[in-house]
Coordinates of C-alpha atoms and ligand atoms in Angstrom, one line a residue:
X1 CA 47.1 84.5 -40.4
X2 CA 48.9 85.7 -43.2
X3 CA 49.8 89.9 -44.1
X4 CA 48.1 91.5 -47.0
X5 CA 50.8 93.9 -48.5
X6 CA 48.6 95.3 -51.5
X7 CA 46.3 96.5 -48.6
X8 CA 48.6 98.6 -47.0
X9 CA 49.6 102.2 -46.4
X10 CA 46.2 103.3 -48.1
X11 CA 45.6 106.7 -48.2
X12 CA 41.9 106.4 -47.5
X13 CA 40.7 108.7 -44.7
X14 CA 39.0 106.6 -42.9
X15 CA 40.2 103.5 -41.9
X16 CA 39.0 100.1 -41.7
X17 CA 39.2 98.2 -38.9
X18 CA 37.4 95.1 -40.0
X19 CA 36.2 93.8 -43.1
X20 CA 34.6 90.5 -44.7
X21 CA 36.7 90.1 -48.8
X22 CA 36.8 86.7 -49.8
X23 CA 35.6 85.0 -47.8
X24 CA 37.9 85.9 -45.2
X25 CA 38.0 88.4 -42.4
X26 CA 40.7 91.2 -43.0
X27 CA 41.7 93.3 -40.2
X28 CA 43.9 96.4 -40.0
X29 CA 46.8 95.1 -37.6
X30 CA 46.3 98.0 -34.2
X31 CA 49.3 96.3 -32.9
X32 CA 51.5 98.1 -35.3
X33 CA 50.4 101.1 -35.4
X34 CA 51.2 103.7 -35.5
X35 CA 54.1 103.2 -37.6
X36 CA 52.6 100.5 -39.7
X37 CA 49.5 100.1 -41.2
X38 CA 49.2 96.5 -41.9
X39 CA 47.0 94.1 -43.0
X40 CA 45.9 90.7 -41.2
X41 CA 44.1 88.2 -43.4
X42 CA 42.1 85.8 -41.1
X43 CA 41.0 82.9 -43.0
X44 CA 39.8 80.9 -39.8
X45 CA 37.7 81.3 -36.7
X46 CA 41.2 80.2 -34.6
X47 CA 43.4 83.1 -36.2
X48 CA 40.4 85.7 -35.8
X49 CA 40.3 84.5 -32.2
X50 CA 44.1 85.0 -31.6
X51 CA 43.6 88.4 -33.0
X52 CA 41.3 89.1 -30.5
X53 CA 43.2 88.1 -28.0
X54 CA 46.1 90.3 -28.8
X55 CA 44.4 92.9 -29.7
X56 CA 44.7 93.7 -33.3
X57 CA 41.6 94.4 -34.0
X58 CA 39.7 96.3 -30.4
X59 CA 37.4 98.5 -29.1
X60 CA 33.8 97.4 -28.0
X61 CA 31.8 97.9 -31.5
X62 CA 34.7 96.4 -33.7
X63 CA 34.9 93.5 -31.3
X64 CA 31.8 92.8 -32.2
X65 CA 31.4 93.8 -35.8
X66 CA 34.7 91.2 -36.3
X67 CA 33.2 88.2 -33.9
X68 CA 30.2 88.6 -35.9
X69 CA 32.3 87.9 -39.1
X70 CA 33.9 85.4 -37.2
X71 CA 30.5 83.1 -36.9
X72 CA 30.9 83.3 -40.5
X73 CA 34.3 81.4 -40.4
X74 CA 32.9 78.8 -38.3
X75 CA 30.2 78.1 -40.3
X76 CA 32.2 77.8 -43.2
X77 CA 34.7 75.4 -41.4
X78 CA 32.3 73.4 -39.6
X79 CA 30.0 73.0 -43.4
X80 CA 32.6 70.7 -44.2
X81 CA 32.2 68.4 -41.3
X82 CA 30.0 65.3 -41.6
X83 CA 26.6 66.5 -40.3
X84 CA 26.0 64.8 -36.6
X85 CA 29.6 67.1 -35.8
X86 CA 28.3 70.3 -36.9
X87 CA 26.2 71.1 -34.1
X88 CA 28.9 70.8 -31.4
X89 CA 32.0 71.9 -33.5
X90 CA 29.9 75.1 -34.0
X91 CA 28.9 76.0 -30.6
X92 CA 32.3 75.4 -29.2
X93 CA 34.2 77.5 -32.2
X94 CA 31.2 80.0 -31.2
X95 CA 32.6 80.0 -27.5
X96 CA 35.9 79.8 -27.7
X97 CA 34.6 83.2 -30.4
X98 CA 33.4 84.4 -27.2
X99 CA 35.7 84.3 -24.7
X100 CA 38.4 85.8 -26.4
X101 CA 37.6 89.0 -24.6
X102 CA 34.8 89.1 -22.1
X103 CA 34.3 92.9 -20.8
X104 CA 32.9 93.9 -24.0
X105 CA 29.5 92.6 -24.5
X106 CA 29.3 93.5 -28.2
X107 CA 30.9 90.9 -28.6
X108 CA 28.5 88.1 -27.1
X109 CA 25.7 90.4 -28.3
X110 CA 26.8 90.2 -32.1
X111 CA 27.8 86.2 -31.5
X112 CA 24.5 85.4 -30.2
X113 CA 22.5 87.6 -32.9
X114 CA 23.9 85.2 -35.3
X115 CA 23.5 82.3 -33.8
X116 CA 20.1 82.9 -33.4
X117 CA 19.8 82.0 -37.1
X118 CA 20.8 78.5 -36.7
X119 CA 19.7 75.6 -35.3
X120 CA 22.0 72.6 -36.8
X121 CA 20.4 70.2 -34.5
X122 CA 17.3 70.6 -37.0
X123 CA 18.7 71.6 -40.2
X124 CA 22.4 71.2 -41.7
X125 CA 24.7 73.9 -42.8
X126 CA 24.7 74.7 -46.2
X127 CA 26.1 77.2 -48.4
X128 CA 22.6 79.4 -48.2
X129 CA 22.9 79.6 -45.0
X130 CA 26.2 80.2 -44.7
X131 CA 25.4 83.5 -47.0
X132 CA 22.2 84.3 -44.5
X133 CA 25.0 84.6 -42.0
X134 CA 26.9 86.5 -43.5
X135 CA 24.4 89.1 -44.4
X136 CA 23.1 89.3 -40.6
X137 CA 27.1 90.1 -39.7
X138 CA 26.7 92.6 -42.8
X139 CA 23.4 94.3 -41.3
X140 CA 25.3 94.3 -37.6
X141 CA 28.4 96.6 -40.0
X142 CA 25.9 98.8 -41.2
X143 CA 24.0 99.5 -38.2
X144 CA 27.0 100.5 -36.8
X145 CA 28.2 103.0 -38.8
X146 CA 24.8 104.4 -38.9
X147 CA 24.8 104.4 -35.2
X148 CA 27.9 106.2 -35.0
X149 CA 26.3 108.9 -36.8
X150 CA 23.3 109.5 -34.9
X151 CA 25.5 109.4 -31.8
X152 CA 27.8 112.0 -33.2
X153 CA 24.9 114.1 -34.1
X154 CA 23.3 114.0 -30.4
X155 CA 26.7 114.0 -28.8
X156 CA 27.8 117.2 -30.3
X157 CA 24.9 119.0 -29.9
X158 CA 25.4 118.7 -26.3
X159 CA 28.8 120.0 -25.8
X160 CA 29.6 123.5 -25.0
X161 CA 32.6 125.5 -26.6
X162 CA 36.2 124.3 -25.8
X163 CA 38.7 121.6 -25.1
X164 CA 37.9 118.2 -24.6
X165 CA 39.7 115.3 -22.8
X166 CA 39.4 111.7 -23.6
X167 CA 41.0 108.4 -23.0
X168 CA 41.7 105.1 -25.0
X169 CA 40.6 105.3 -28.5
X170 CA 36.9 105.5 -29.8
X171 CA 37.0 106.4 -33.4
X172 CA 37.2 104.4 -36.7
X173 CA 39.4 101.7 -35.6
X174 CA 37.1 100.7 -32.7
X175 CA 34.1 100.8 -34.7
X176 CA 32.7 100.3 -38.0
X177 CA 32.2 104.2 -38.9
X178 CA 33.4 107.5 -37.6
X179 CA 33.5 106.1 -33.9
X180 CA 31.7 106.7 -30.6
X181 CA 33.2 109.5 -28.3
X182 CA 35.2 110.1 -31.2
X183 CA 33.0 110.8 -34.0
X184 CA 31.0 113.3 -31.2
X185 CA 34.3 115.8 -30.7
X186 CA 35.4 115.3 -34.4
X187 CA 31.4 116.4 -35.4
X188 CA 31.9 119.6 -32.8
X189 CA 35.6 120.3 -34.2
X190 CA 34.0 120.6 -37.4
X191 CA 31.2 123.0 -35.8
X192 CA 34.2 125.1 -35.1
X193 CA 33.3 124.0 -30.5
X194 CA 36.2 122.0 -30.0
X195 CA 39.8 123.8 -30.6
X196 CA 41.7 120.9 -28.9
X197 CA 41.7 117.4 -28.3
X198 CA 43.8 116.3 -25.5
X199 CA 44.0 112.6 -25.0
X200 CA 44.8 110.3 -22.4
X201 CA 48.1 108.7 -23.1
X202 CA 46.4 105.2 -21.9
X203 CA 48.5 102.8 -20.5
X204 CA 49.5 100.1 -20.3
X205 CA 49.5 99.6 -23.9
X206 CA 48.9 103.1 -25.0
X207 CA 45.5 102.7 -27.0
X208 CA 45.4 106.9 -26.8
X209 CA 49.0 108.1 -27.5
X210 CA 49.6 105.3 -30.6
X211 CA 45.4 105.0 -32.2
X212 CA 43.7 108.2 -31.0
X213 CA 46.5 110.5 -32.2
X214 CA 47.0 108.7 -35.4
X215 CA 43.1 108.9 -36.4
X216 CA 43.0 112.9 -35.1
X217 CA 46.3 113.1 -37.0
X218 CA 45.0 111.8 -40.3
X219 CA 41.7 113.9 -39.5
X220 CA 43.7 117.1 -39.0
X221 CA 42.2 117.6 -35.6
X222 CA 44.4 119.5 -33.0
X223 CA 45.0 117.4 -30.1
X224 CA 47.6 117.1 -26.9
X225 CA 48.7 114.3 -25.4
X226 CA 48.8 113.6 -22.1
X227 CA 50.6 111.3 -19.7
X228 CA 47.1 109.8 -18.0
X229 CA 48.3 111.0 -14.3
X230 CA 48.5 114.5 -15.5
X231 CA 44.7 114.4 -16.2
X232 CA 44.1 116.4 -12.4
X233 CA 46.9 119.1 -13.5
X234 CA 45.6 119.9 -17.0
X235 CA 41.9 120.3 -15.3
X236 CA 43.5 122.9 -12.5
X237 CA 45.3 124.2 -15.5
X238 CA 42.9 124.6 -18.6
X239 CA 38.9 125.3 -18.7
X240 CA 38.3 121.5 -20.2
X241 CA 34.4 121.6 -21.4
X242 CA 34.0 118.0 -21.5
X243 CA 35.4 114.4 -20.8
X244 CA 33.8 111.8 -23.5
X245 CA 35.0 108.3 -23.0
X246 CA 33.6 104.7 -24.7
X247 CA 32.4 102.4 -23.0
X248 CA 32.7 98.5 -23.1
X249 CA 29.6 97.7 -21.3
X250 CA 27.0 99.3 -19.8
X251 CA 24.9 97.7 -16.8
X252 CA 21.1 98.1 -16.3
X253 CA 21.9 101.1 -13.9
X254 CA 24.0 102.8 -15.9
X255 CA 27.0 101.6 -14.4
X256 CA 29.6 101.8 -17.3
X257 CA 32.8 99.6 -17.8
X258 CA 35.7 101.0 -19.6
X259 CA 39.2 101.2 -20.5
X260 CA 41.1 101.4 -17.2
X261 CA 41.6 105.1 -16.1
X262 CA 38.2 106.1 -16.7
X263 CA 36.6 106.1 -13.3
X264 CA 39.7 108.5 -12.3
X265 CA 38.2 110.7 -14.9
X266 CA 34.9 110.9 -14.0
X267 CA 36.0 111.4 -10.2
X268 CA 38.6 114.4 -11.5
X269 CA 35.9 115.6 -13.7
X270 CA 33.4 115.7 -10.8
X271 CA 35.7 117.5 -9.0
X272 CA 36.4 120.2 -11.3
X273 CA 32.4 120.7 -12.0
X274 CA 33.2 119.4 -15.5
X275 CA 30.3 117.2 -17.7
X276 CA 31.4 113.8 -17.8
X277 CA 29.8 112.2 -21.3
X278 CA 29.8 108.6 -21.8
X279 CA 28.8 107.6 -25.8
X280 CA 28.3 103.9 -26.9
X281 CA 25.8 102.1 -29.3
X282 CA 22.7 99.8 -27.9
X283 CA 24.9 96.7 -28.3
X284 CA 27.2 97.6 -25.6
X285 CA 24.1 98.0 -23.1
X286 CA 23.9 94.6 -20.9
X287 CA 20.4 95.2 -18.9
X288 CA 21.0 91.9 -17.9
X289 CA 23.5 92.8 -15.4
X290 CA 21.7 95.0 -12.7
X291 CA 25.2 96.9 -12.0
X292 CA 28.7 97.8 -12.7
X293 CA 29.8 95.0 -10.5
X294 CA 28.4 92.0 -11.9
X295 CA 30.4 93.2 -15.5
X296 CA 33.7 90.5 -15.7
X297 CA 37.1 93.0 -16.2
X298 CA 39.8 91.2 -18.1
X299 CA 42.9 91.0 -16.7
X300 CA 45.5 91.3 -19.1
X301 CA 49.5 90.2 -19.3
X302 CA 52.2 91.9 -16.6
X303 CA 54.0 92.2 -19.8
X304 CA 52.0 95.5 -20.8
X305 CA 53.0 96.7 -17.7
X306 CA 56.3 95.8 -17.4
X307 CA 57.6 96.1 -21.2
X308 CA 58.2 100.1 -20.8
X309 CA 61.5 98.7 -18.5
X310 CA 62.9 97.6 -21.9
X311 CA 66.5 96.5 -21.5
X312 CA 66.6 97.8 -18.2
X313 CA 64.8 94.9 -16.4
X314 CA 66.0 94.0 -12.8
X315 CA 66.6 90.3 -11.6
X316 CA 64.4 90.7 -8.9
X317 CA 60.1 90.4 -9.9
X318 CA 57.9 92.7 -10.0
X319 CA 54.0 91.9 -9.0
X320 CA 52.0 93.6 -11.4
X321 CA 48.2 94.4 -11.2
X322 CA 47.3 94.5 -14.7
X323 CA 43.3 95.1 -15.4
X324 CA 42.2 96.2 -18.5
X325 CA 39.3 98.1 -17.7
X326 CA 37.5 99.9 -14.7
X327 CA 33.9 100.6 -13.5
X328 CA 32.4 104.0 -13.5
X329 CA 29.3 104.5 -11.2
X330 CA 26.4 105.9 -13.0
X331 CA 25.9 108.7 -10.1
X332 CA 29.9 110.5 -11.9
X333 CA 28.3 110.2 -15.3
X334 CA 26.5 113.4 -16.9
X335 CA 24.6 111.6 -19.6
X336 CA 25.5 108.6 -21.6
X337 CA 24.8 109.3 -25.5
X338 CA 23.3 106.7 -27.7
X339 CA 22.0 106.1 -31.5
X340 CA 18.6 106.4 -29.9
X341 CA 19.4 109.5 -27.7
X342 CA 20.7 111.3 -25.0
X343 CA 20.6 109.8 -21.4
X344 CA 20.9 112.3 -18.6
X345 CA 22.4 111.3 -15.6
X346 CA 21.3 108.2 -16.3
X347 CA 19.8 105.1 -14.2
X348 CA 17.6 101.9 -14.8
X349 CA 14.2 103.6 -15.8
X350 CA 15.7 106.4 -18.0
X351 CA 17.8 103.8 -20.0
X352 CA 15.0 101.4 -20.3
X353 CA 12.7 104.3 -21.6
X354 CA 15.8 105.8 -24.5
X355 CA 16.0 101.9 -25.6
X356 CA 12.4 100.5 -25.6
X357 CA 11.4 103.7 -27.0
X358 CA 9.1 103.3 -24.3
X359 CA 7.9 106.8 -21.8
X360 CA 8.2 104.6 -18.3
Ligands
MRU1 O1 41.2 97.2 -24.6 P1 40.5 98.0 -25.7 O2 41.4 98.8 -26.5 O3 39.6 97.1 -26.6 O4 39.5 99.0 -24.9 C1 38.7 99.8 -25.7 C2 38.0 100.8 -24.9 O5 38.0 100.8 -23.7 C3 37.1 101.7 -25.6 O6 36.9 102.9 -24.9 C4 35.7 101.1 -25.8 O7 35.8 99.8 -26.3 C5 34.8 101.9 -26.6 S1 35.2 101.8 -28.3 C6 34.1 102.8 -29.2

């Protein structure tokens, strides 16, 4: 994995979290910011995977826009091998691809759009089809940046005037466009709804303090940050209108997983009588699962936990639960918001009518 220097520090507005140049998979390095905006060149499927892993490039729909680029890498690696290897070298690059972060099905989803295309058993790889790959990751890009739209435009027509809380970060870096929960109270800032952002400091590893406040920074939104157990405080305190979170995946029921902290949300926001708005593309849907409980939650390093001590580390240990992400029941959610529309209170038969398009 090498640094791009030339790419950093751009001034562009929006920022890129993944993108295919050269034949290689370029990332913008989340790990460093806030106070760095560097570049991560990924010229194979192993350094895209240990990128994954720590979490330069996140969030569900980037995941996937990036694992998708990452079949790409395969295929060009495993073109050179002698033609009776391809088939296996492929589908285990494709899974080790796969398991570099399992709660966010957009990833598998985008992975096995792909792979869809190929059968090397019957037919070799060749430069072609390397190319057809590579415009089938393109296509999974552009739908989501136009999905981000569409779910901006339903997701702001549904809030009512005033602050907004969210958690973990949802906007261009965890996307391919203007984000999911993010683009939806960045839309309704604009429509002059939203005065205030306040966000969810997110620990352990502070996805809303270092990324969410950068992008509503550089997007001159107003927004407060929060420590995330001051969430009950600021809802006794302040008339919040809404709390719009991601989502990583979202069962048949409705049951949604996401970053851990959420669930307390949705209880606090029940609580309080305020709307609790979940907003996520098709891909992150899994109507395989039946629920919430069947979803597999990554556990991540103590380290996140445990790295705030700094210098001031006992001898003794410290046991450390350390899960990256939580389960929200579909009966705390007010409506989950998709390219395809808006889900109220949602459960199997209304989310298999928004997505088949079909009236159950
Ligand atoms: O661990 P992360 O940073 O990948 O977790 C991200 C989230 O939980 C986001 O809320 C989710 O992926 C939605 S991104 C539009």
């Amino acid at each position: 994995m090498s640094h791009d220097p030339a790419l950093n520090n751009s001034p562009a507005v929006a920022a890129q979290a993944v993108s295919w140049k050269e034949g290689k998979v370029v990332l913008l390095d989340q790990t460093a910011l806030p106070k760095h905006e560097n570049y991560l060149i990924c010229s194979t499927t192993e350094e895209l995977i240990e990128a994954i892993r720590k979490l330069a490039v996140r969030g569900a729909p980037a995941i996937g826009i990036a694992g998708a680029y990452g079949v790409v890498l395969a295929a060009q690696e495993v073109k050179k091998l002698p033609r009776e290897k391809q088939s296996g070298a492929f589908d285990k690059k494709l899974k080790d691809l796969e398991l570099a972060r399992p709660t966010a099905v957009n990833l598998t989803w985008a992975i096995g759009k792909l792979k869809k295309l190929m059968d090397l058993e019957k037919t070799p790889l060749t430069d072609e089809r390397v190319h057809q790959l590579l415009c089938e990751a393109r296509n999974i890009h552009e739908e989501d940046i136009r999905s981000n739209h569409q779910i901006a435009e339903f997701g702001a027509q549904l809030l009512e005037k005033g602050p907004i809380l969210t958690v973990c970060n949802t906007g261009d870096l965890a996307t391919g466009g203007v984000g999911t929960a993010f683009g939806i109270f960045a839309k309704a800032y604009r429509q002059n709804k939203i005065p205030r952002v306040y966000v969810c400091e997110t620990r352990p590893i502070l996805q809303g303090i270092r990324l969410t406040a950068w992008e509503l920074n550089r997007q001159k939104i107003p927004f407060t940050v929060i420590c995330d157990n001051m969430a009950a405080s600021l809802m006794q305190n302040e008339k919040i209108s809404a709390v719009i979170t991601g989502a990583d995946r979202i069962a048949a029921n409705g049951d949604v997983a996401n970053k851990i902290g959420t669930y307390s949300l949705s209880l606090l926001a029940k609580a309080h009588s305020v709307p609790f708005y979940v907003a996520a593309p098709q891909s992150t849907f899994d109507l395989s699962l039946e629920s919430g409980k069947s979803i597999p939650i990554e556990q991540r390093n103590h380290e996140e936990v445990l790295s705030v001590l700094g210098n001031n580390r006992p001898d003794y240990a410290i046991p450390v639960w350390n899960p990256a992400f939580d389960i929200t029941p579909h009966s705390l959610i007010s409506a989950i918001i998709c390219e395809r529309g808006v889900i109220n209170y949602p459960n199997q038969e209304k989310i298999k009518s928004v997505l088949t398009g079909i009236n159950l």
